[in-house]
XYZ file of C-alpha atoms in Angstrom:
306
model
C 0.138 0.455 -0.217
C 1.424 3.515 -1.023
C 0.434 6.594 0.930
C -0.908 9.751 -1.566
C -2.770 12.751 -2.223
C -5.009 13.784 -4.759
C -3.686 17.290 -6.380
C -7.305 18.899 -6.597
C -6.434 20.752 -3.314
C -3.913 22.933 -4.879
C -5.523 24.292 -8.226
C -2.971 27.150 -8.349
C -0.199 24.998 -8.369
C 1.975 23.988 -10.959
C 2.154 19.743 -11.723
C 5.917 20.683 -10.647
C 5.549 22.199 -7.777
C 2.948 20.125 -6.079
C 5.290 17.351 -6.635
C 8.319 18.375 -5.327
C 6.125 19.324 -2.021
C 4.573 16.148 -1.691
C 7.974 14.255 -2.014
C 9.295 16.719 0.639
C 6.567 15.962 2.989
C 7.016 12.633 2.579
C 3.866 11.709 -0.074
C 4.366 8.495 -2.068
C 2.314 9.023 -5.381
C -0.130 11.699 -6.844
C -3.747 11.082 -7.878
C -3.514 13.887 -10.436
C -6.371 15.913 -11.006
C -7.097 16.923 -14.864
C -10.277 19.112 -15.089
C -10.124 21.516 -18.191
C -8.886 24.918 -17.446
C -12.641 26.277 -18.457
C -15.501 24.673 -16.567
C -18.183 24.933 -14.263
C -16.847 23.829 -11.163
C -15.352 26.165 -8.404
C -12.606 23.845 -7.475
C -11.224 22.620 -10.840
C -7.233 21.502 -11.167
C -5.607 21.218 -14.530
C -2.761 19.658 -13.600
C -2.134 17.814 -16.825
C -3.320 19.453 -20.387
C -4.574 15.882 -21.159
C -6.911 17.573 -24.126
C -3.669 18.078 -25.718
C -1.395 15.380 -24.342
C 1.206 13.778 -26.724
C 4.416 11.522 -26.506
C 6.391 14.965 -25.302
C 3.969 15.484 -21.984
C 3.768 11.911 -21.081
C 8.012 12.032 -21.267
C 8.177 14.842 -19.555
C 5.742 13.819 -16.893
C 7.234 10.333 -16.392
C 10.454 12.368 -15.917
C 9.255 15.024 -13.414
C 7.434 12.037 -11.042
C 10.952 9.774 -11.398
C 12.920 13.012 -10.293
C 10.607 13.498 -7.031
C 10.459 9.236 -6.781
C 6.547 9.139 -6.806
C 4.075 7.159 -8.646
C 1.590 8.427 -10.621
C -1.631 6.228 -8.844
C -4.597 7.624 -11.042
C -5.691 10.784 -13.223
C -8.686 12.117 -11.563
C -11.800 13.513 -13.835
C -14.883 13.581 -11.483
C -17.634 14.948 -13.668
C -21.057 14.212 -14.493
C -21.564 11.274 -17.057
C -25.104 11.735 -16.749
C -25.880 14.936 -17.267
C -29.028 16.251 -18.244
C -27.889 18.563 -21.376
C -26.927 16.330 -23.711
C -23.943 19.243 -24.807
C -22.417 19.346 -21.633
C -23.239 15.053 -21.361
C -20.755 14.977 -24.619
C -18.082 17.510 -23.620
C -17.653 15.338 -20.051
C -17.683 12.320 -22.331
C -14.984 13.709 -24.913
C -12.380 14.910 -22.142
C -12.948 11.600 -20.181
C -11.507 10.265 -23.493
C -8.705 12.989 -23.363
C -8.122 11.761 -19.748
C -7.976 7.984 -20.639
C -5.716 8.141 -23.828
C -3.420 10.254 -21.413
C -3.378 7.723 -18.635
C -2.462 5.146 -21.826
C 1.158 7.223 -23.015
C 1.582 8.067 -19.172
C 1.255 3.623 -18.764
C -1.456 4.268 -15.636
C -3.668 1.984 -14.712
C -6.844 4.104 -13.768
C -9.262 7.045 -14.481
C -11.322 8.300 -11.951
C -14.734 9.784 -12.577
C -18.233 9.555 -11.324
C -21.260 8.490 -12.700
C -23.474 10.788 -11.887
C -27.647 11.630 -12.573
C -29.876 13.468 -14.336
C -31.797 14.743 -11.631
C -34.879 15.406 -13.756
C -35.192 11.590 -13.987
C -35.932 8.557 -11.512
C -33.300 6.668 -10.302
C -34.253 3.794 -12.497
C -34.724 5.791 -15.618
C -31.097 7.109 -15.087
C -29.636 3.190 -14.607
C -31.124 2.491 -17.637
C -29.258 5.455 -19.035
C -26.349 4.333 -17.335
C -26.398 0.895 -19.124
C -27.044 1.883 -22.339
C -24.613 4.414 -22.719
C -21.461 3.909 -20.111
C -20.608 0.617 -21.301
C -18.578 2.410 -24.406
C -16.912 4.145 -22.075
C -15.536 1.003 -20.567
C -14.621 -0.376 -23.820
C -12.574 2.459 -24.678
C -10.771 2.866 -21.967
C -10.181 -1.481 -21.928
C -8.694 -1.082 -24.923
C -6.518 1.278 -23.807
C -5.253 -0.956 -21.124
C -7.289 1.329 -18.776
C -9.658 0.549 -15.691
C -12.121 3.735 -15.014
C -12.676 3.679 -11.449
C -15.729 5.430 -10.025
C -15.562 7.447 -6.023
C -18.859 6.665 -4.193
C -18.968 10.523 -3.119
C -22.943 11.516 -3.095
C -22.454 14.578 -4.996
C -25.878 15.409 -3.252
C -25.408 19.596 -4.393
C -25.905 18.286 -7.821
C -29.638 17.783 -6.932
C -31.513 20.185 -6.087
C -33.401 18.575 -3.363
C -29.898 17.472 -1.897
C -30.565 13.686 -3.079
C -27.674 11.711 -4.438
C -26.354 13.296 -7.669
C -23.649 10.356 -7.995
C -25.374 6.939 -8.237
C -22.815 5.233 -6.806
C -22.738 5.803 -3.145
C -24.127 2.517 -1.667
C -22.808 -1.145 -2.138
C -26.450 -1.772 -3.756
C -25.167 0.911 -6.327
C -21.616 -0.876 -7.304
C -23.339 -4.233 -7.809
C -24.755 -2.409 -10.219
C -21.671 -0.348 -11.884
C -19.441 -3.562 -11.606
C -21.604 -5.325 -14.041
C -20.848 -2.566 -16.281
C -17.831 -3.242 -15.876
C -16.409 -0.302 -13.429
C -14.019 -0.228 -10.326
C -14.102 1.578 -7.337
C -12.260 4.276 -6.068
C -13.139 3.884 -2.465
C -14.179 7.050 0.040
C -14.847 5.656 3.629
C -15.885 9.762 4.704
C -19.202 9.249 2.090
C -20.228 5.848 3.558
C -20.166 7.027 7.404
C -22.458 10.038 6.699
C -25.283 7.990 5.146
C -25.187 5.587 7.740
C -22.839 2.744 6.427
C -19.487 1.513 8.658
C -17.369 1.891 5.534
C -15.419 -0.950 7.907
C -18.082 -3.805 6.805
C -17.923 -2.806 2.995
C -14.414 -4.038 2.341
C -14.669 -6.912 2.036
C -17.315 -7.966 0.274
C -16.100 -5.702 -2.707
C -12.222 -5.524 -2.078
C -11.755 -7.451 -5.968
C -12.792 -4.430 -7.240
C -11.307 -1.475 -4.780
C -8.263 -0.696 -6.651
C -7.613 2.734 -5.712
C -9.406 4.296 -2.089
C -9.204 8.080 -1.165
C -8.729 9.106 2.694
C -10.990 11.547 3.541
C -12.650 11.788 6.770
C -15.788 13.485 7.877
C -16.874 14.877 10.818
C -20.699 14.584 12.319
C -22.728 16.992 14.509
C -25.709 14.910 15.825
C -26.989 18.081 17.756
C -27.670 19.813 13.889
C -28.758 16.711 12.851
C -31.912 16.432 15.209
C -32.664 20.130 13.799
C -32.226 19.329 9.925
C -32.861 15.897 9.810
C -30.513 13.148 7.887
C -31.153 14.766 4.299
C -29.425 18.481 5.877
C -30.745 22.391 5.483
C -33.698 23.349 3.334
C -32.268 26.948 3.029
C -28.914 26.649 2.329
C -28.083 30.156 1.484
C -26.909 29.360 -2.242
C -24.492 27.288 -1.066
C -25.987 23.369 -2.254
C -23.015 21.428 -0.445
C -23.827 22.875 3.184
C -26.421 19.812 4.751
C -25.398 21.655 8.029
C -25.189 18.936 10.296
C -21.306 17.054 8.972
C -18.395 18.726 7.081
C -15.285 17.038 5.394
C -12.326 16.894 7.576
C -8.717 15.881 6.588
C -8.003 12.305 8.326
C -7.537 12.237 11.936
C -10.109 15.258 12.645
C -13.227 13.208 12.243
C -15.114 9.945 13.191
C -13.551 7.780 10.283
C -11.440 4.769 12.216
C -8.447 4.511 9.961
C -6.696 2.057 12.362
C -9.624 0.140 11.273
C -9.824 0.782 7.929
C -6.166 0.436 7.231
C -6.064 -2.936 9.039
C -9.042 -4.282 7.427
C -7.666 -3.330 3.751
C -4.089 -5.084 4.679
C -6.222 -8.242 5.978
C -8.344 -8.298 2.765
C -5.282 -7.793 0.096
C -5.372 -4.359 -0.807
C -2.035 -3.484 -2.718
C -3.342 -0.317 -4.464
C -3.018 3.310 -2.886
C -4.372 5.232 -0.230
C -4.747 9.053 -1.481
C -5.575 11.732 0.596
C -7.967 13.943 -0.850
C -8.595 17.364 1.314
C -12.019 19.144 1.749
C -11.190 20.060 5.242
C -12.416 23.720 5.635
C -10.737 24.305 8.840
C -7.724 23.569 6.886
C -8.328 25.653 3.813
C -8.343 28.851 2.129
C -4.824 29.286 1.378
C -1.650 27.346 0.368
C -0.498 27.078 4.306
C -3.389 26.174 5.625
C -4.473 23.490 2.785
C -0.489 22.256 3.227
C -0.524 22.265 6.934
C -3.843 20.153 6.534
C -1.774 17.312 4.199
C 0.699 17.418 6.616
C -1.988 16.466 9.312
C -3.179 13.801 7.097
C 0.357 12.436 6.430
C 0.914 12.266 9.894
C -2.294 10.521 10.567
C -2.000 7.753 8.200
C 1.593 7.122 7.577
C 2.280 5.294 11.040
C -0.641 3.209 9.656
C 1.034 1.816 6.673
C 3.895 -0.762 6.043
C 6.985 1.060 4.916
């Protein structure tokens, strides 16, 4: 098992700067964010220009990682592959294929994304649509020696009523997406707040957990007594503010990290555990973000066999 980090938390940094900092901080691998530079989400990071990526860029990237002694665990482009707008869906699909092509050139095994959802349609209709359009992406990746991994994030902010916006949030839905050929970028934080014990999901699905993200979550039961499980109705313009939980760096929330890592080892996980930093306390500027990444490293490094 390697300890890595997702580069998306430092969107203004170059990949060279992220790699240098990560290596100095003791991280072993990077999960590299590759959103396009013009898009609709405020935390996008474009650390690889996958839309114009060629052999020269691949060679330079491999040299950069070798220079800093880092692995490249996955490329990350987490977008809504069932977007309701056909034009936007086509843009996402095209960029995901660019990411897959770049992964092939780099010799990277995994590209991460979301299943997504069309919030104007029922879950059943979305699953049927997914069965119609998503296998072509799996085939496209497979022909290039790449596996598509799906993060089990709920993405409640993508739905106008705060319902799941990514139909990959539960083991029931994992089994559905596995049947289409996807694998899992497993994240315990999302499972924790929706009431699923993350440790209990490892053994039944470890053959499909090929990459994992390390993000914690802090729950506030008193606030939940006011808002209920589904969170605030009045989010004051922030669709991600549920009111009773927030993401934290590992070690600052409720996730049992010794238990998680031990169970992953027990069942033979040999992939990368990649820190995903979305902690509002350790955010806002580069210094606090890197301090948060330092907290995550100090929490997880002693748990991973060197």
